[in-house]
Tab-separated table of C-alpha atoms in Angstrom:
chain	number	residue	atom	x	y	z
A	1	UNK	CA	305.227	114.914	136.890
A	2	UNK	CA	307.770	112.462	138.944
A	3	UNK	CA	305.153	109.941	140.815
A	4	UNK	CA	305.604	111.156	144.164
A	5	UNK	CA	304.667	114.954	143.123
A	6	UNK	CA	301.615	112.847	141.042
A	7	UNK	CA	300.651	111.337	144.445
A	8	UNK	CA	301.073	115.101	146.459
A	9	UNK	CA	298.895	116.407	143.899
A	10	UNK	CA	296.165	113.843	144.069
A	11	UNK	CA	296.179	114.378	147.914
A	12	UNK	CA	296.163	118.517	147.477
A	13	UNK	CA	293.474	118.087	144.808
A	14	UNK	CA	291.542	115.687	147.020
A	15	UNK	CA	291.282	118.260	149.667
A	16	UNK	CA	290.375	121.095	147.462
A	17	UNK	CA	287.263	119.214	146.300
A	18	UNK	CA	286.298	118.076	149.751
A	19	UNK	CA	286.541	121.542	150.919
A	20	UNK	CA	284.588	122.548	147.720
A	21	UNK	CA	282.121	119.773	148.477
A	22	UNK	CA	282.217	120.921	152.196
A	23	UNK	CA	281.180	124.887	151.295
A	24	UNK	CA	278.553	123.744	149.265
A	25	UNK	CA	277.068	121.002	152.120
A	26	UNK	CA	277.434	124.656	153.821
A	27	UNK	CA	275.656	126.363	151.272
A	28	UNK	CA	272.871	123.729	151.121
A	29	UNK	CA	272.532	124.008	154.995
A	30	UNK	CA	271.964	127.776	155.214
A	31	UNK	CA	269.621	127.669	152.292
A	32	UNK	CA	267.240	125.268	154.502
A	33	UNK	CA	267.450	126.537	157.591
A	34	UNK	CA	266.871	130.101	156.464
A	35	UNK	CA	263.405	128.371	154.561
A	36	UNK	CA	262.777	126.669	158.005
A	37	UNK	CA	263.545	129.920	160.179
A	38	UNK	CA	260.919	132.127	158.033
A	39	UNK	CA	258.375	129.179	157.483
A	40	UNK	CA	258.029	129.014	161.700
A	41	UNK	CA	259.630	132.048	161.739
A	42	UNK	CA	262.201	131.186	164.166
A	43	UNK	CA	264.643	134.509	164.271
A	44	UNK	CA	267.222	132.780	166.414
A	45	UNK	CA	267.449	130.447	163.957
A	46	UNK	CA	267.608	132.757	161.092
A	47	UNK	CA	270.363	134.652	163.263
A	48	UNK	CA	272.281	131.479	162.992
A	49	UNK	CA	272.216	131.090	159.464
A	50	UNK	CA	273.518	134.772	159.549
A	51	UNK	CA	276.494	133.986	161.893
A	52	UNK	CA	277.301	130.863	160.009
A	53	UNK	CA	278.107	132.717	157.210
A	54	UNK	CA	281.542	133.474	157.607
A	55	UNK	CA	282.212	129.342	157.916
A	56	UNK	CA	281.410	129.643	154.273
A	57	UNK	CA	283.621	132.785	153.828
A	58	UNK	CA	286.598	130.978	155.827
A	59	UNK	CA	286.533	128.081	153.474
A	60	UNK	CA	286.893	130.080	150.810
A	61	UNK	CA	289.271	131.608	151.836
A	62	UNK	CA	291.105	128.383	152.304
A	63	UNK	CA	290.147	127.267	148.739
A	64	UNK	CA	292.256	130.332	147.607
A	65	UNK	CA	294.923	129.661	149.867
A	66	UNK	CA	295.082	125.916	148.900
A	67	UNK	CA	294.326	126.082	145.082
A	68	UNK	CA	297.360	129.130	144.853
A	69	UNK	CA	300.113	126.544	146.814
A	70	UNK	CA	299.036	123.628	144.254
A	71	UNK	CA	299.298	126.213	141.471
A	72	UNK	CA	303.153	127.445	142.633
A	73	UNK	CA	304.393	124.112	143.932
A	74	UNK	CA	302.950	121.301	141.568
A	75	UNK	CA	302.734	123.611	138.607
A	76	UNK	CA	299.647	121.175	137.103
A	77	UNK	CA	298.869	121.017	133.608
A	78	UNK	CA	295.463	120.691	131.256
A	79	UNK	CA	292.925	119.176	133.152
A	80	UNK	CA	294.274	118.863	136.169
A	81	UNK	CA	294.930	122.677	136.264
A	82	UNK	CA	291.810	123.894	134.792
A	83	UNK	CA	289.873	121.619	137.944
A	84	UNK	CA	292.272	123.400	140.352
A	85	UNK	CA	291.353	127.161	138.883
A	86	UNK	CA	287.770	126.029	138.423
A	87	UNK	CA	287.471	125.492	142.234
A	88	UNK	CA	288.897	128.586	142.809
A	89	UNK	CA	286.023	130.248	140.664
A	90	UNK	CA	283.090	128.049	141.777
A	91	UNK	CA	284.268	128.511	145.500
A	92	UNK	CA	283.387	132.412	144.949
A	93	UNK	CA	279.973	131.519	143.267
A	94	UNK	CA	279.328	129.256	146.604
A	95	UNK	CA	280.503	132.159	148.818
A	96	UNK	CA	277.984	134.216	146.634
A	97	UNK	CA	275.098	131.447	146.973
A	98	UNK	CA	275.730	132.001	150.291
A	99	UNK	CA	274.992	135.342	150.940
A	100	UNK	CA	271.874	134.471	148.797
A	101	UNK	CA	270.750	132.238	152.185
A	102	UNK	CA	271.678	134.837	154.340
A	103	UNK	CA	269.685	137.615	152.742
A	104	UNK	CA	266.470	135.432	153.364
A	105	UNK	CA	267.420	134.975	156.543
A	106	UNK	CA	267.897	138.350	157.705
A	107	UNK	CA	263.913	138.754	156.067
A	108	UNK	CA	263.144	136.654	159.160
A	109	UNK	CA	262.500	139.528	161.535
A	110	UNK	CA	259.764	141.265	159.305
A	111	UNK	CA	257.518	138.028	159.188
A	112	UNK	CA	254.462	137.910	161.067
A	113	UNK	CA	254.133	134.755	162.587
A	114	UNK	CA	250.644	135.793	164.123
A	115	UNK	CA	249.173	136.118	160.688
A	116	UNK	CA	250.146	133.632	158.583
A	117	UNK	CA	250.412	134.076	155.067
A	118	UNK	CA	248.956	131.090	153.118
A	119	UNK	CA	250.959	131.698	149.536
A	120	UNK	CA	254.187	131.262	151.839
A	121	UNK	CA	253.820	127.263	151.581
A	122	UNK	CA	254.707	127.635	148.162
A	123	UNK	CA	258.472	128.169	148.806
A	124	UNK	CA	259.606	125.464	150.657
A	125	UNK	CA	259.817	123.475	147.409
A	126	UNK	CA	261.063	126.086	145.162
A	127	UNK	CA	264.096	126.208	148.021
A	128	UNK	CA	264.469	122.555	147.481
A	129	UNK	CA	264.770	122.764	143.428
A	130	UNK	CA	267.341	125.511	144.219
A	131	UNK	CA	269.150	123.772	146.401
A	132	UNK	CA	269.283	120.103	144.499
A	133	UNK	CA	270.860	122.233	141.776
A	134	UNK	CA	273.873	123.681	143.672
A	135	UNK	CA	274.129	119.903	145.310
A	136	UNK	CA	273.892	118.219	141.612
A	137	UNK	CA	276.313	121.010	140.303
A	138	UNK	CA	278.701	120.445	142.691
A	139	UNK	CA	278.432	116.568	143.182
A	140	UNK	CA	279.157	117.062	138.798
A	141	UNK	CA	282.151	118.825	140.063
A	142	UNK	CA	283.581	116.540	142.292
A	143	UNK	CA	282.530	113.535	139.691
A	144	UNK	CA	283.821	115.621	136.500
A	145	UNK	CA	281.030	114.524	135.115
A	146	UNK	CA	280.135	116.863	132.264
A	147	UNK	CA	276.834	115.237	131.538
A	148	UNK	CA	275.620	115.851	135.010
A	149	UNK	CA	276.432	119.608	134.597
A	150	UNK	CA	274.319	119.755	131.543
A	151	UNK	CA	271.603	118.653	133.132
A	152	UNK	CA	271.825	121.142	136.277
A	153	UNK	CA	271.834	124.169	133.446
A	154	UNK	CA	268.661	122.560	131.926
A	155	UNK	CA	266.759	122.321	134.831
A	156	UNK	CA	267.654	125.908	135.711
A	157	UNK	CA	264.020	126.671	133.273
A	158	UNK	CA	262.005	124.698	135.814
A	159	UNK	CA	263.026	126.370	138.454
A	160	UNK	CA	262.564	129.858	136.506
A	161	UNK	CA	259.455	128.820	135.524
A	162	UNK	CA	258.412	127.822	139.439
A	163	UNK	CA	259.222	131.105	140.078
A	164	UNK	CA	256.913	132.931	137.686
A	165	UNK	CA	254.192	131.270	139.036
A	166	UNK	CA	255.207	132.167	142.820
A	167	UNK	CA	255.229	135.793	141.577
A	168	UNK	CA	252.309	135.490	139.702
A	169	UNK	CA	250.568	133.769	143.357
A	170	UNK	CA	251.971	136.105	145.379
A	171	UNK	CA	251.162	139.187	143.341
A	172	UNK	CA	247.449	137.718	142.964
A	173	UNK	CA	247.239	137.696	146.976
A	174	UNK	CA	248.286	140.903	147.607
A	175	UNK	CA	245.582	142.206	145.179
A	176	UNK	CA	243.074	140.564	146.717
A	177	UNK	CA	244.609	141.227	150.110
A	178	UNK	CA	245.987	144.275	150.304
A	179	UNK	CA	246.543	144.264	154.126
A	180	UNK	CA	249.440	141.833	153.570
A	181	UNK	CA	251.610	143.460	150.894
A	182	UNK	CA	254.405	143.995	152.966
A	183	UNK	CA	254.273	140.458	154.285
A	184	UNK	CA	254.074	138.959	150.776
A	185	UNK	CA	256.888	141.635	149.252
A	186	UNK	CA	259.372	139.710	151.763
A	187	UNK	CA	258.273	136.655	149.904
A	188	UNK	CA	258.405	137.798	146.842
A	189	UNK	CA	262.248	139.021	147.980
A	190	UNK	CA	262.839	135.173	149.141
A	191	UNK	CA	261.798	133.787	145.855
A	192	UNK	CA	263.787	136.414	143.754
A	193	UNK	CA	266.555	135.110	145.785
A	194	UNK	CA	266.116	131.663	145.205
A	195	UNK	CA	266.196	132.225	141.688
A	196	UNK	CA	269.346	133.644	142.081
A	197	UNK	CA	270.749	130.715	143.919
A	198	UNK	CA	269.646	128.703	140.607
A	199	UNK	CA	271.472	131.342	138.481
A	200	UNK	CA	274.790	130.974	140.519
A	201	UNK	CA	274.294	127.026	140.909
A	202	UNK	CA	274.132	127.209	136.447
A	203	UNK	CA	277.108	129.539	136.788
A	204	UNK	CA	278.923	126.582	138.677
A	205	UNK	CA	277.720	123.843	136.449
A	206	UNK	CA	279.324	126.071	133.317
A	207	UNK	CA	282.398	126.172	135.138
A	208	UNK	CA	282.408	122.090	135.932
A	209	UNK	CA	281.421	121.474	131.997
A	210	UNK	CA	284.551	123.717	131.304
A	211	UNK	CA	286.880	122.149	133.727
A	212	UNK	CA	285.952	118.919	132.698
A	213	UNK	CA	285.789	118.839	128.710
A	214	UNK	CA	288.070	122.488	128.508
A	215	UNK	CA	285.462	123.599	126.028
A	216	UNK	CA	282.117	125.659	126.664
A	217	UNK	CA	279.117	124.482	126.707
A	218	UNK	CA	277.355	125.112	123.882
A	219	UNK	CA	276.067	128.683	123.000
A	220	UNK	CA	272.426	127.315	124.163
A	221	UNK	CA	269.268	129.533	125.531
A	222	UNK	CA	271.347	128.666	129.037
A	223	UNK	CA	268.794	128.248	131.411
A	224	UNK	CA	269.455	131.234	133.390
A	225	UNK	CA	269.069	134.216	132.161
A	226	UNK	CA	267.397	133.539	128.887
A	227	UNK	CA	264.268	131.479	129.805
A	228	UNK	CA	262.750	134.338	131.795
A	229	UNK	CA	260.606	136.923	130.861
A	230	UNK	CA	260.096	139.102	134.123
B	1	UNK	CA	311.631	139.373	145.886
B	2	UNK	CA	314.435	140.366	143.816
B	3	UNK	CA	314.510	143.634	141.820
B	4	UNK	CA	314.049	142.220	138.608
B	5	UNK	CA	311.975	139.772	139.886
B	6	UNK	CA	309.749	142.671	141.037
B	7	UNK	CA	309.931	144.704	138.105
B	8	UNK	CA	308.546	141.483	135.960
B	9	UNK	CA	306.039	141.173	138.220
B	10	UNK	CA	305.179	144.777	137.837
B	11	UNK	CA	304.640	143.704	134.117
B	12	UNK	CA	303.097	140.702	134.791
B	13	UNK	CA	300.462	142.981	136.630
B	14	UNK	CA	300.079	145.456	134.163
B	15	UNK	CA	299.428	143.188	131.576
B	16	UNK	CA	296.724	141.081	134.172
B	17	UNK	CA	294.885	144.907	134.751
B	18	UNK	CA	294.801	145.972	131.285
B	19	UNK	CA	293.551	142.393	129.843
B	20	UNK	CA	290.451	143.038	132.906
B	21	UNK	CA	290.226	146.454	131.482
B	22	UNK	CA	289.778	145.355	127.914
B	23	UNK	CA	287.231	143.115	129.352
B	24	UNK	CA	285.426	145.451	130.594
B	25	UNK	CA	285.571	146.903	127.863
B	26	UNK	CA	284.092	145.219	125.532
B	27	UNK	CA	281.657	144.195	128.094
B	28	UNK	CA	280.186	147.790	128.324
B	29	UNK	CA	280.331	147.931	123.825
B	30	UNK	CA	278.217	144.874	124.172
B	31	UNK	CA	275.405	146.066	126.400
B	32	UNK	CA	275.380	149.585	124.704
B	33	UNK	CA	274.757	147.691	121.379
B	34	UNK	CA	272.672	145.277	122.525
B	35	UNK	CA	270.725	148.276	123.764
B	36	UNK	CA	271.129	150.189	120.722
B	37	UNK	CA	270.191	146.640	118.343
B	38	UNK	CA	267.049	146.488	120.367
B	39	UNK	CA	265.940	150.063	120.263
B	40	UNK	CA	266.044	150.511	116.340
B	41	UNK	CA	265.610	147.333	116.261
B	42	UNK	CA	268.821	146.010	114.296
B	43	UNK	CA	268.504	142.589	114.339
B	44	UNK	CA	272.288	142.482	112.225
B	45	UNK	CA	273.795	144.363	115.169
B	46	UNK	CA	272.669	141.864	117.366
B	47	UNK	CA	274.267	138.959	115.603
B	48	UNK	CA	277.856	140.976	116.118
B	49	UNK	CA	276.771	141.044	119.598
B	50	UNK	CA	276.348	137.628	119.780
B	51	UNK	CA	278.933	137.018	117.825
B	52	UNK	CA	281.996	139.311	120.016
B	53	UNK	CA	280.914	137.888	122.631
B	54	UNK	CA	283.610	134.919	121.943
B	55	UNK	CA	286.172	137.659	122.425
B	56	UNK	CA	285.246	138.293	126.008
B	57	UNK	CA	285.258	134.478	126.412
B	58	UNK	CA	288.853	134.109	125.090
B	59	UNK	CA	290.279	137.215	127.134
B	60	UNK	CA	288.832	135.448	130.454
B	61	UNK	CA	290.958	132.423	129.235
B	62	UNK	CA	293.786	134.923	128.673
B	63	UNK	CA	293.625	136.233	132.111
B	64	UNK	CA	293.249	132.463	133.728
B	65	UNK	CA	296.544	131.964	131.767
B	66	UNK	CA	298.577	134.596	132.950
B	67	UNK	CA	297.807	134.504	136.773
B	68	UNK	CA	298.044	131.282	136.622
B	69	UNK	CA	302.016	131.869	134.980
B	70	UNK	CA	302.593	134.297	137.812
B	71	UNK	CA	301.222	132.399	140.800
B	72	UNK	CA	303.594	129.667	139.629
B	73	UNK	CA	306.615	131.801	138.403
B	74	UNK	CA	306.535	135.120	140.953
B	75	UNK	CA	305.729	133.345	143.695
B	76	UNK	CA	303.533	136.694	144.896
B	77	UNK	CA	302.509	137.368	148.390
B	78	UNK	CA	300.106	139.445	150.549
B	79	UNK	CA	298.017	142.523	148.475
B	80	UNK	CA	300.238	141.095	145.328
B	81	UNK	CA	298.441	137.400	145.413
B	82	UNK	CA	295.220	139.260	146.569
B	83	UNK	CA	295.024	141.185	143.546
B	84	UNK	CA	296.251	137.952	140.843
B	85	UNK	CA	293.178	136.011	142.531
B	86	UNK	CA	291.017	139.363	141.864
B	87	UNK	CA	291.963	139.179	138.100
B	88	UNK	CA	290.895	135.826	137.686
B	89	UNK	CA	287.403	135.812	139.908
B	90	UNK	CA	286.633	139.165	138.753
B	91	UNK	CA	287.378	137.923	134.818
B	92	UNK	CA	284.891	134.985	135.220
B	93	UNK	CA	282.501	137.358	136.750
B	94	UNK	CA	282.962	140.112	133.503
B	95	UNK	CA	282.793	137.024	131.391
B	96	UNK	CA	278.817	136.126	132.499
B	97	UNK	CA	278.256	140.199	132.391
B	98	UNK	CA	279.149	139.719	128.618
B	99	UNK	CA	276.481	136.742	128.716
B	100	UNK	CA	273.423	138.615	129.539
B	101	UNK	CA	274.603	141.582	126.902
B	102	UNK	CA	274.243	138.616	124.979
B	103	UNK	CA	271.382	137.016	125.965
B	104	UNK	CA	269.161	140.581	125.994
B	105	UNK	CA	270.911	140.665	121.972
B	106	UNK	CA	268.932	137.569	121.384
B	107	UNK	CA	265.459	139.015	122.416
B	108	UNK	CA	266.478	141.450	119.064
B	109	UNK	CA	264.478	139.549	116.731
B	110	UNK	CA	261.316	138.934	118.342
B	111	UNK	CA	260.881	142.703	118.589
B	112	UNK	CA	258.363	144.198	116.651
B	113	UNK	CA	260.042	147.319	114.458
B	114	UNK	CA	256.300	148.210	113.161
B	115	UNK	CA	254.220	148.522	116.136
B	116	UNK	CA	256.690	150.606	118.922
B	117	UNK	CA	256.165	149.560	122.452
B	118	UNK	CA	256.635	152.989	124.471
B	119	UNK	CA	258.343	152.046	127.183
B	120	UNK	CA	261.110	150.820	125.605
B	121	UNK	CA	262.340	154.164	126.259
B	122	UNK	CA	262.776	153.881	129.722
B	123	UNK	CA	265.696	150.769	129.276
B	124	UNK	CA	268.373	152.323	127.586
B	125	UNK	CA	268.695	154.655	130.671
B	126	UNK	CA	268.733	151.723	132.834
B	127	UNK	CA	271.007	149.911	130.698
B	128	UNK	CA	273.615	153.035	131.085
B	129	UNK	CA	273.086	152.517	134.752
B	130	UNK	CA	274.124	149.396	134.386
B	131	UNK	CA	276.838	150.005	132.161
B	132	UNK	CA	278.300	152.547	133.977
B	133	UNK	CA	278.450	150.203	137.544
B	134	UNK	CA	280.480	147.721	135.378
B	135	UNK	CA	282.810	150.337	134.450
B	136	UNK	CA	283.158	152.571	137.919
B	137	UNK	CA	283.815	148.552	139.061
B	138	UNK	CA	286.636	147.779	137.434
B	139	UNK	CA	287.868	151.467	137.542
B	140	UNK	CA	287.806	150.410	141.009
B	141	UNK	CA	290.263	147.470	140.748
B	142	UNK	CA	292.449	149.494	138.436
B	143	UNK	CA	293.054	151.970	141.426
B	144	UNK	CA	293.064	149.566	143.638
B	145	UNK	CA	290.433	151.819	145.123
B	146	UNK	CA	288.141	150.260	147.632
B	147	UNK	CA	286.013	153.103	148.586
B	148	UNK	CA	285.520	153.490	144.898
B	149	UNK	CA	284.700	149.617	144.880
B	150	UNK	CA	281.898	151.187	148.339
B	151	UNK	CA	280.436	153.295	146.272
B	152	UNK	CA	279.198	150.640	142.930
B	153	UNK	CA	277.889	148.293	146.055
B	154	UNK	CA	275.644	151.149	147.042
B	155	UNK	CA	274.664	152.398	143.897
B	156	UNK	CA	272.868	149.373	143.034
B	157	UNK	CA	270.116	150.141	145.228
B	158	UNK	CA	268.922	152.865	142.953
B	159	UNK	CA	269.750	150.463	139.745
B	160	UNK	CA	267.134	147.782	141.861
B	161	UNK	CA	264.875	150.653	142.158
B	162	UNK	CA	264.983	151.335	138.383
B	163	UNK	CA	263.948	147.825	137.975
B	164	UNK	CA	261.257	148.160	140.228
B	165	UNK	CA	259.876	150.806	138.149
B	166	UNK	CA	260.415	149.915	135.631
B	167	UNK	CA	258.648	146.748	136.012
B	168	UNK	CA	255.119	148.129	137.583
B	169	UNK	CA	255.342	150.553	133.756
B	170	UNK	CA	255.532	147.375	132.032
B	171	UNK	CA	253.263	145.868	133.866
B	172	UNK	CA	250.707	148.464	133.554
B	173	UNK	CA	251.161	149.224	130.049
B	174	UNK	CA	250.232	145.381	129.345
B	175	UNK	CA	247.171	145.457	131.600
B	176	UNK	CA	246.002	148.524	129.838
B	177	UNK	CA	247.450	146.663	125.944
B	178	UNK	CA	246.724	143.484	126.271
B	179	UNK	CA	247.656	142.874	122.567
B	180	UNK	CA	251.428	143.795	123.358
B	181	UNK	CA	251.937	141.370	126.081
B	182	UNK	CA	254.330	138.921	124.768
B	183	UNK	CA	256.599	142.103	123.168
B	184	UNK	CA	256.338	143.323	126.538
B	185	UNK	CA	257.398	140.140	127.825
B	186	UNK	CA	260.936	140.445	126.322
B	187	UNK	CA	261.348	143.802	127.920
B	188	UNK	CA	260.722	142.519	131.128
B	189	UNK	CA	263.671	139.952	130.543
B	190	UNK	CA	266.100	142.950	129.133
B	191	UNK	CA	264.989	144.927	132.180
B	192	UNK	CA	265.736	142.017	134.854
B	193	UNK	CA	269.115	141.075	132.406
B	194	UNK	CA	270.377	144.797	133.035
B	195	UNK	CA	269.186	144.310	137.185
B	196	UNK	CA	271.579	140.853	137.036
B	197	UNK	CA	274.677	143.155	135.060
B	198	UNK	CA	274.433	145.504	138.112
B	199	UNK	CA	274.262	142.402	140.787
B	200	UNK	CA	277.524	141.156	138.735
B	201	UNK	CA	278.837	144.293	139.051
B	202	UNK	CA	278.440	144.457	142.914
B	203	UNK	CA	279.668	141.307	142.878
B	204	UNK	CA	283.159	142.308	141.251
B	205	UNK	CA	282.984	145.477	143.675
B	206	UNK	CA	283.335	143.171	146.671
B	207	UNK	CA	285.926	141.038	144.966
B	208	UNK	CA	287.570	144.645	144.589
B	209	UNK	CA	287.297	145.489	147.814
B	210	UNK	CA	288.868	142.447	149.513
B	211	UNK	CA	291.876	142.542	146.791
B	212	UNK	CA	292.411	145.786	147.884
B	213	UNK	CA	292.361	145.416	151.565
B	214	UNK	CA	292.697	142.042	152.580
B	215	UNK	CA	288.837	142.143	154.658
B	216	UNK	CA	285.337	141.561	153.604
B	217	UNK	CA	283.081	144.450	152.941
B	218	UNK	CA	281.327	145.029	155.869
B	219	UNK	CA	277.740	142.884	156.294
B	220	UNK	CA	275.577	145.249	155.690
B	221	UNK	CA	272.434	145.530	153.530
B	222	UNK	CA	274.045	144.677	150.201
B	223	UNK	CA	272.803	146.164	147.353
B	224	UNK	CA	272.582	143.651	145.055
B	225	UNK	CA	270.189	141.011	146.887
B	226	UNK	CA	269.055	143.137	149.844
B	227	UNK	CA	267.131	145.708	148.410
B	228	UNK	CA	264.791	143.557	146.214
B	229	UNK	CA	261.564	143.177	146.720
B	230	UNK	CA	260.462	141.528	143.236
């Protein structure tokens, strides 16, 4: 490329991974405030993280619009093009993450806050594992650091394994008290869904080790999917 | 656009929808024998399993190569772009569908051919479940056929409800076997592996939808994360 169009791509590529790095700041948001809205609960807040939603949607949105102009006008090559069509690809997995956080949100509404369940403590942290690992996947991304993305797929079995013994907590309580199985079946919902998010943020990491080295990681047990067993 | 222009496009597009199609594919061959590998169980079937699964991997980098050729050579606009973008989300999402075929092929040899577990019949109905959302999802895209792409997003409420049921059997079965547990175990991972498949699949029906008509699908109760409890 002629130095100028270098320079025009730096800047367009610049802006795709602060918008990237934006959605995912986004992401992270909605993720906490939907644990803070159903830890109070606080439904106006949880409405919130509903509405805010589409923020996340718009910016995707833009991501297309952005990462399809760099595609027809700078026509990049090798790296440069496989970062520009993996934030295409990990923009959809954010907009995904984000429905995640909105889904817990909109359990909101069904908690009692009269009669607080005491298992519910446990998922504050397991939100903040799940969270750390879309930040770290996406701070790999805007670093294309490869390395770093390893490590968010490894530490996808930590948070799997956080989450078996939620469910195994939470299943335990309702036995013993069986007044609050709806309650606890929201929470059991939340946690499912915060495993997700930790699915989708591995997803994202796979796409940054790609983008970055153009080779797939490894055939491993990946994190995700393989480490479970319910 | 020009005539010509148009008609290569029209190529350009074919080729993109039958390279998805092929995806799919060999998506769907891969959870039917991954299914089949683990019923009889055929632990040689479930190295070709394992092993195809490289040819879903290098279609997806097929499809990333051609929209990325006609985003910078067509120039294509409106529904046209929509459905180039699709290809290339929807691919990445097909590719990780291929993943968990994969990942339930690896369970394979931990199963236990001499001592049947019965409720291993229940998963290769789930599995077709499954199976057939991926398919009816990209049939979807083929036809450009959003209420088509409607109807996979709903059906994976009763695939979530499979699960569910799926899971208390298991469950119950190891309460009342306790010597079967960890056999039981990998069930419970094929089972939530095939409940993932149909999230993806939801996933790509959205992606469909959008492609086709330029909105969001409503936000409603999605199927996928909604209707979870566990």
């Amino acid at each position: 490329m002629a130095d100028h169009t270098v320079k025009a791509f730096d800047a367009d590529i610049g802006q795709l991974r602060g918008m990237i790095s934006q959605m995912g700041g986004l992401a992270e948001d909605a993720i906490g405030q939907a644990m803070q809205a159903l830890a109070r609960p606080d439904p106006e807040l949880a409405a919130r993280v509903r509405a805010d939603d589409k923020a996340i949607d718009a910016i995707e949105a833009e991501v297309e619009r952005l990462a399809v102009r760099i595609i027809a006008l700078r026509a990049p090559m090798a790296v440069d093009l496989r970062e520009v069509v993996a934030a295409l690809k990990i923009a959809a997995v954010v907009e995904r993450i984000g429905d995640y956080a909105k889904n817990i949100a909109k359990r909101v509404p069904s908690i009692d806050g009269e009669h607080r369940i005491e298992p519910i403590s446990l998922l504050p942290a397991m939100a903040r594992m799940a969270s750390d690992m879309v930040r770290h996947a996406l701070d790999a991304f805007a670093a294309r650091d490869a390395e770093a993305a390893v490590r968010v797929v490894e530490s996808d079995a930590a948070l799997d394994d956080f989450y078996d013994s939620i469910f195994r907590t939470l299943v335990t309580y309702m036995v013993e008290n069986p007044r609050t199985i709806s309650q606890v079946a929201h929470l059991l919902f939340v946690a499912k869904n915060l495993e997700r998010i930790g699915d989708h943020a591995t997803n994202v990491a796979e796409m940054v080790y790609f983008a970055a080295t153009g080779t797939q990681m490894a055939d491993r047990d990946r994190g995700g999917p393989d480490k479970e067993t319910r």
